[in-house]
């Protein structure tokens, strides 16, 4: 699994160009101890990672948007001592296939330890139902948490609800935005477009308890060229807030809340999160369709039950508890 792939010069060049001003090849070469062709190679590396650079004769290079690379100390400062003490490892990777896969692999030898993993980019980011999660360099948040529960696998039903609540409450608290919603079972929406999603991988353990890798993907500032790879309506926090977002702050605050919610879930179960979910429920009252392998349900979404299952008042008048699947909102014919 890929870990840290960027040379120190790659990161130094980002920090030089982060002031938004032009820097000549000569001055960059001087600062990095490189020849002009060495500078050119690193510049090429930056652009091949989707970083937009302007190059003007006699002026040099300029980076169009500031890049806030992830830093442990900047993330950790948002975590309480108690929450931090529950983790043995905090990984920040330049690149990996998927942060969930990284922690699933780590769990094999982790001896019951909890761990956190962020990556600047994922080369095989995973969404639910085998979908791809587009994960360009230094643009968004790709975070996973390996957590060992004092619960068995069946007691983890509804964990998606808990994680969704942790994410949306963070966004609302930090950016004070409205029109954000939770779309059952695992989507974060802003103005009816996908802003983020949750992917949970569960492992049962020999002692009857289980562990989960909770993966969160949040679009922060999706570059145009990556947007072309996404085939569903999506958005990002930059569009939702109109502000440049500090990924370090968002990562830290989100992690702090997620850990606190996991602790609450251990003690109080998913019941404790139902009212919080309802406040942001995107589907409630809407006419929807759920496609299952051998069946399609249509009806009105009526919130979630105490296990976190979706309640559907079917066209036939029955109240169905939906445990899995993807819901599509049906637009009435005009
Ligand atoms: C979905 O909406 O389908 C779930 C998306 C989850 C994406 C995150 S990004 C961090 C973690 N690593 C992955 O490969 N996937 C999750």
Coordinates of C-alpha atoms and ligand atoms in Angstrom, one line a residue:
X1 CA 0.0 0.0 0.0
X2 CA 1.4 3.4 -1.1
X3 CA 2.4 5.7 1.8
X4 CA 4.6 8.8 1.4
X5 CA 5.5 9.5 -2.1
X6 CA 6.2 13.2 -2.4
X7 CA 9.8 14.5 -2.1
X8 CA 10.5 17.2 0.5
X9 CA 11.0 19.5 -2.5
X10 CA 7.5 18.9 -3.8
X11 CA 6.1 20.1 -0.5
X12 CA 8.6 23.0 -0.2
X13 CA 7.6 24.2 -3.6
X14 CA 3.9 24.2 -2.5
X15 CA 4.8 26.3 0.5
X16 CA 6.9 28.7 -1.6
X17 CA 4.0 29.2 -4.1
X18 CA 1.4 29.4 -1.4
X19 CA 1.8 33.2 -1.2
X20 CA 0.0 33.5 -4.6
X21 CA 2.9 35.6 -6.0
X22 CA 5.1 34.9 -9.0
X23 CA 8.4 33.1 -8.4
X24 CA 11.1 32.8 -11.0
X25 CA 12.6 29.5 -11.9
X26 CA 16.0 30.9 -10.7
X27 CA 14.7 31.9 -7.3
X28 CA 12.9 28.6 -6.8
X29 CA 16.1 26.8 -7.9
X30 CA 18.0 28.8 -5.3
X31 CA 15.6 28.0 -2.5
X32 CA 15.4 24.3 -3.3
X33 CA 19.0 23.8 -4.3
X34 CA 18.0 22.7 -7.8
X35 CA 19.0 23.4 -11.4
X36 CA 16.4 24.9 -13.7
X37 CA 15.6 21.5 -15.1
X38 CA 15.3 20.2 -11.6
X39 CA 12.8 22.9 -10.9
X40 CA 10.9 22.2 -14.1
X41 CA 10.6 18.5 -13.1
X42 CA 9.0 19.4 -9.7
X43 CA 6.7 21.9 -11.4
X44 CA 5.6 19.1 -13.7
X45 CA 4.9 16.9 -10.7
X46 CA 2.7 19.6 -9.2
X47 CA 0.7 20.1 -12.4
X48 CA 0.3 16.3 -12.9
X49 CA -1.3 16.3 -9.5
X50 CA -4.0 18.7 -10.7
X51 CA -2.4 21.8 -9.1
X52 CA -3.2 24.8 -11.3
X53 CA -0.1 26.9 -12.0
X54 CA 0.3 29.9 -14.2
X55 CA 3.6 30.4 -15.9
X56 CA 4.5 33.8 -17.4
X57 CA 7.7 34.6 -19.2
X58 CA 10.0 36.9 -17.2
X59 CA 7.8 36.5 -14.1
X60 CA 7.9 32.8 -13.3
X61 CA 5.3 30.5 -11.7
X62 CA 2.3 31.3 -9.7
X63 CA -0.1 28.9 -8.0
X64 CA -3.7 29.9 -8.6
X65 CA -5.3 28.5 -5.4
X66 CA -3.6 28.2 -2.0
X67 CA -3.0 24.6 -0.8
X68 CA -3.4 23.7 2.8
X69 CA -1.5 20.4 3.1
X70 CA -2.6 18.2 6.0
X71 CA -0.4 18.5 9.1
X72 CA -0.7 16.4 12.2
X73 CA -0.1 19.2 14.7
X74 CA -2.8 21.4 13.1
X75 CA -5.3 18.5 13.2
X76 CA -4.5 17.4 16.7
X77 CA -5.0 20.8 18.2
X78 CA -8.8 20.4 17.7
X79 CA -8.8 17.1 19.6
X80 CA -9.4 16.8 23.4
X81 CA -6.7 14.9 25.4
X82 CA -9.3 12.3 26.2
X83 CA -10.3 11.6 22.6
X84 CA -6.7 11.6 21.5
X85 CA -5.7 9.1 24.1
X86 CA -8.0 6.5 22.6
X87 CA -5.8 6.3 19.5
X88 CA -2.4 4.7 19.0
X89 CA -1.8 6.0 15.5
X90 CA -2.6 9.0 13.4
X91 CA -1.4 8.4 9.9
X92 CA -1.3 11.2 7.3
X93 CA -0.4 9.7 4.0
X94 CA 0.6 11.5 0.8
X95 CA -1.1 8.9 -1.2
X96 CA -2.8 5.5 -0.7
X97 CA -5.2 3.3 -2.6
X98 CA -8.0 3.9 0.0
X99 CA -7.7 5.1 3.6
X100 CA -10.3 2.4 4.5
X101 CA -8.2 -0.3 2.9
X102 CA -5.1 1.1 4.6
X103 CA -6.7 0.7 8.1
X104 CA -8.3 -2.7 7.2
X105 CA -4.8 -3.8 6.5
X106 CA -3.3 -2.1 9.6
X107 CA -6.0 -3.8 11.7
X108 CA -4.6 -7.2 10.9
X109 CA -1.6 -6.5 13.1
X110 CA -3.0 -3.7 15.3
X111 CA -3.8 -5.8 18.4
X112 CA -7.0 -4.1 19.2
X113 CA -5.6 -0.6 18.8
X114 CA -7.6 2.3 17.3
X115 CA -6.2 4.3 14.5
X116 CA -6.9 7.3 12.2
X117 CA -5.8 7.7 8.6
X118 CA -6.0 10.7 6.4
X119 CA -4.6 10.9 2.8
X120 CA -3.9 13.7 0.5
X121 CA -5.1 11.6 -2.3
X122 CA -6.5 8.1 -3.0
X123 CA -5.8 6.2 -6.1
X124 CA -8.6 3.7 -5.6
X125 CA -11.0 5.5 -3.3
X126 CA -14.1 3.4 -2.7
X127 CA -17.8 4.5 -2.4
X128 CA -20.7 2.3 -1.4
X129 CA -21.9 -0.5 -3.6
X130 CA -18.6 -0.8 -5.3
X131 CA -18.6 2.7 -6.7
X132 CA -15.4 4.8 -7.2
X133 CA -14.8 7.8 -4.9
X134 CA -13.0 10.5 -6.9
X135 CA -10.1 11.6 -4.7
X136 CA -7.8 14.2 -6.2
X137 CA -4.7 15.5 -4.5
X138 CA -5.0 18.0 -1.6
X139 CA -8.5 19.0 -2.6
X140 CA -10.9 17.2 -0.2
X141 CA -11.1 15.2 3.0
X142 CA -10.4 11.4 2.8
X143 CA -10.4 10.2 6.4
X144 CA -10.9 6.8 8.0
X145 CA -11.1 5.8 11.7
X146 CA -10.4 2.2 12.9
X147 CA -12.5 1.8 16.1
X148 CA -12.9 -1.3 18.3
X149 CA -16.3 -1.6 19.8
X150 CA -17.5 -3.4 22.9
X151 CA -20.4 -4.6 20.8
X152 CA -21.1 -7.5 18.4
X153 CA -21.6 -7.0 14.7
X154 CA -25.4 -6.9 14.9
X155 CA -25.2 -4.0 17.4
X156 CA -23.5 -1.8 14.8
X157 CA -26.7 -1.4 12.8
X158 CA -27.3 2.3 12.6
X159 CA -23.6 3.3 12.8
X160 CA -24.1 5.1 9.5
X161 CA -26.7 7.3 11.2
X162 CA -24.2 8.2 14.0
X163 CA -21.5 9.1 11.5
X164 CA -23.8 11.1 9.3
X165 CA -24.9 13.1 12.4
X166 CA -21.3 13.8 13.4
X167 CA -20.5 15.1 9.9
X168 CA -23.5 17.3 9.4
X169 CA -23.3 18.8 12.9
X170 CA -19.7 19.7 12.3
X171 CA -20.4 21.4 9.0
X172 CA -23.3 23.4 10.4
X173 CA -21.3 24.4 13.5
X174 CA -18.2 25.4 11.7
X175 CA -19.6 27.1 8.6
X176 CA -23.1 28.0 9.7
X177 CA -24.6 26.9 6.4
X178 CA -28.2 26.0 5.7
X179 CA -29.8 23.6 3.2
X180 CA -27.5 20.8 4.3
X181 CA -29.1 17.4 4.6
X182 CA -28.6 13.7 5.4
X183 CA -29.8 11.4 2.7
X184 CA -30.4 7.9 4.1
X185 CA -28.3 5.7 4.4
X186 CA -25.0 7.6 4.1
X187 CA -25.0 10.7 2.0
X188 CA -24.4 14.4 3.0
X189 CA -26.2 16.8 0.7
X190 CA -26.2 20.5 0.1
X191 CA -28.9 21.9 -2.1
X192 CA -29.8 18.4 -3.4
X193 CA -26.3 17.6 -4.5
X194 CA -23.8 15.2 -2.9
X195 CA -21.3 16.9 -0.6
X196 CA -19.9 13.8 1.1
X197 CA -20.5 10.2 1.9
X198 CA -19.7 7.5 4.5
X199 CA -18.3 4.0 3.9
X200 CA -18.2 1.6 6.8
X201 CA -16.3 -1.7 6.8
X202 CA -17.0 -4.1 9.7
X203 CA -14.8 -6.9 11.0
X204 CA -15.9 -9.4 13.6
X205 CA -13.3 -10.4 16.2
X206 CA -12.5 -13.6 17.9
X207 CA -13.9 -12.4 21.3
X208 CA -17.4 -11.8 19.9
X209 CA -16.8 -8.0 19.7
X210 CA -16.2 -6.2 16.4
X211 CA -14.2 -3.4 14.9
X212 CA -15.2 -1.0 12.1
X213 CA -13.3 1.2 9.7
X214 CA -15.4 4.3 9.3
X215 CA -14.5 6.2 6.1
X216 CA -15.6 9.7 5.4
X217 CA -15.2 11.5 2.1
X218 CA -16.1 15.2 2.1
X219 CA -15.8 17.4 -1.0
X220 CA -14.0 20.6 -0.1
X221 CA -12.8 22.1 -3.3
X222 CA -13.1 19.7 -6.2
X223 CA -10.9 20.6 -9.2
X224 CA -12.7 21.0 -12.6
X225 CA -10.6 18.2 -14.1
X226 CA -11.7 15.7 -11.5
X227 CA -15.3 16.9 -11.6
X228 CA -15.6 15.4 -15.1
X229 CA -15.0 11.9 -13.6
X230 CA -18.1 12.2 -11.3
X231 CA -21.3 11.1 -12.9
X232 CA -23.9 12.2 -10.4
X233 CA -24.8 15.7 -9.2
X234 CA -22.2 16.7 -6.6
X235 CA -21.0 19.8 -4.9
X236 CA -18.3 21.0 -2.5
X237 CA -17.9 23.1 0.6
X238 CA -16.3 25.9 -1.3
X239 CA -19.5 26.3 -3.3
X240 CA -21.7 25.8 -0.3
X241 CA -19.9 28.4 1.9
X242 CA -18.3 30.7 -0.7
X243 CA -15.1 30.5 1.5
X244 CA -11.8 28.8 1.2
X245 CA -11.8 26.0 3.7
X246 CA -9.0 25.0 6.0
X247 CA -8.8 21.2 5.6
X248 CA -6.7 20.9 8.7
X249 CA -9.3 22.7 10.9
X250 CA -12.2 20.8 9.3
X251 CA -10.3 17.5 9.7
X252 CA -9.6 18.2 13.4
X253 CA -13.0 19.4 14.3
X254 CA -14.7 16.6 12.4
X255 CA -12.5 14.0 14.0
X256 CA -13.2 15.3 17.5
X257 CA -16.9 15.2 17.0
X258 CA -16.8 11.8 15.3
X259 CA -14.9 10.2 18.2
X260 CA -17.3 11.8 20.7
X261 CA -20.2 10.4 18.7
X262 CA -18.7 6.9 18.6
X263 CA -18.3 7.0 22.4
X264 CA -21.9 8.1 22.8
X265 CA -23.0 5.4 20.4
X266 CA -21.2 2.8 22.5
X267 CA -23.0 4.0 25.6
X268 CA -26.5 5.0 24.4
X269 CA -27.0 3.2 21.0
X270 CA -28.4 4.6 17.8
X271 CA -31.6 5.7 19.5
X272 CA -29.8 8.7 20.9
X273 CA -29.1 10.0 17.4
X274 CA -32.6 9.7 15.8
X275 CA -33.9 13.2 16.7
X276 CA -30.6 14.7 15.5
X277 CA -30.9 12.8 12.2
X278 CA -34.5 13.9 11.7
X279 CA -33.5 17.5 11.9
X280 CA -31.5 17.1 8.6
X281 CA -33.5 14.2 6.9
X282 CA -33.5 14.9 3.2
X283 CA -36.0 12.2 2.2
X284 CA -38.7 12.7 4.9
X285 CA -42.1 13.3 3.3
X286 CA -40.7 12.8 -0.2
X287 CA -41.9 10.3 -2.8
X288 CA -39.1 7.9 -3.3
X289 CA -38.1 4.6 -4.9
X290 CA -35.8 2.0 -3.4
X291 CA -34.4 -0.6 -5.7
X292 CA -33.4 -3.9 -4.1
X293 CA -31.9 -6.9 -5.9
X294 CA -35.3 -8.5 -6.7
X295 CA -37.8 -5.9 -5.7
X296 CA -38.5 -2.2 -6.0
X297 CA -40.4 -0.3 -3.4
X298 CA -42.1 3.0 -4.0
X299 CA -43.8 5.3 -1.5
X300 CA -43.3 8.2 0.9
X301 CA -40.2 8.3 3.2
X302 CA -41.3 8.6 6.8
X303 CA -38.0 9.1 8.7
X304 CA -36.0 6.3 10.4
X305 CA -36.8 3.9 13.2
X306 CA -34.8 3.2 16.4
X307 CA -32.4 0.9 14.6
X308 CA -31.7 3.6 11.9
X309 CA -33.7 1.7 9.2
X310 CA -35.6 3.8 6.7
X311 CA -39.4 3.8 7.1
X312 CA -41.3 3.8 3.9
X313 CA -45.1 4.2 3.6
X314 CA -45.5 2.1 0.5
X315 CA -47.9 2.9 -2.3
X316 CA -49.9 -0.2 -1.2
X317 CA -50.3 1.4 2.3
X318 CA -47.9 -0.7 4.3
X319 CA -45.1 0.7 6.6
X320 CA -41.9 -1.0 5.4
X321 CA -38.6 -0.9 7.3
X322 CA -35.9 -0.7 4.7
X323 CA -32.5 -2.0 5.9
X324 CA -30.4 -1.5 2.8
X325 CA -30.4 0.0 -0.7
X326 CA -30.2 3.4 -2.4
X327 CA -33.1 5.8 -2.4
X328 CA -34.0 7.9 -5.4
X329 CA -36.4 10.8 -5.1
X330 CA -39.2 10.6 -7.6
X331 CA -40.1 13.9 -9.1
X332 CA -43.9 14.2 -9.7
X333 CA -44.9 14.5 -13.4
X334 CA -46.2 18.0 -14.1
Ligands
LIG1 C1 -20.3 6.8 -0.7 O1 -20.9 7.9 -0.6 O2 -20.5 6.0 -1.5 C2 -19.2 6.6 0.4 C3 -17.9 7.4 0.1 C4 -16.8 7.2 1.1 C5 -15.5 7.8 0.7 C6 -14.5 7.7 1.7 S1 -13.0 8.7 1.4 C7 -12.2 8.0 2.7 C8 -12.6 6.5 2.8 N1 -11.7 5.8 1.9 C9 -12.4 5.2 0.9 O3 -11.9 4.5 0.0 N2 -13.7 5.5 1.0 C10 -14.0 6.4 2.1

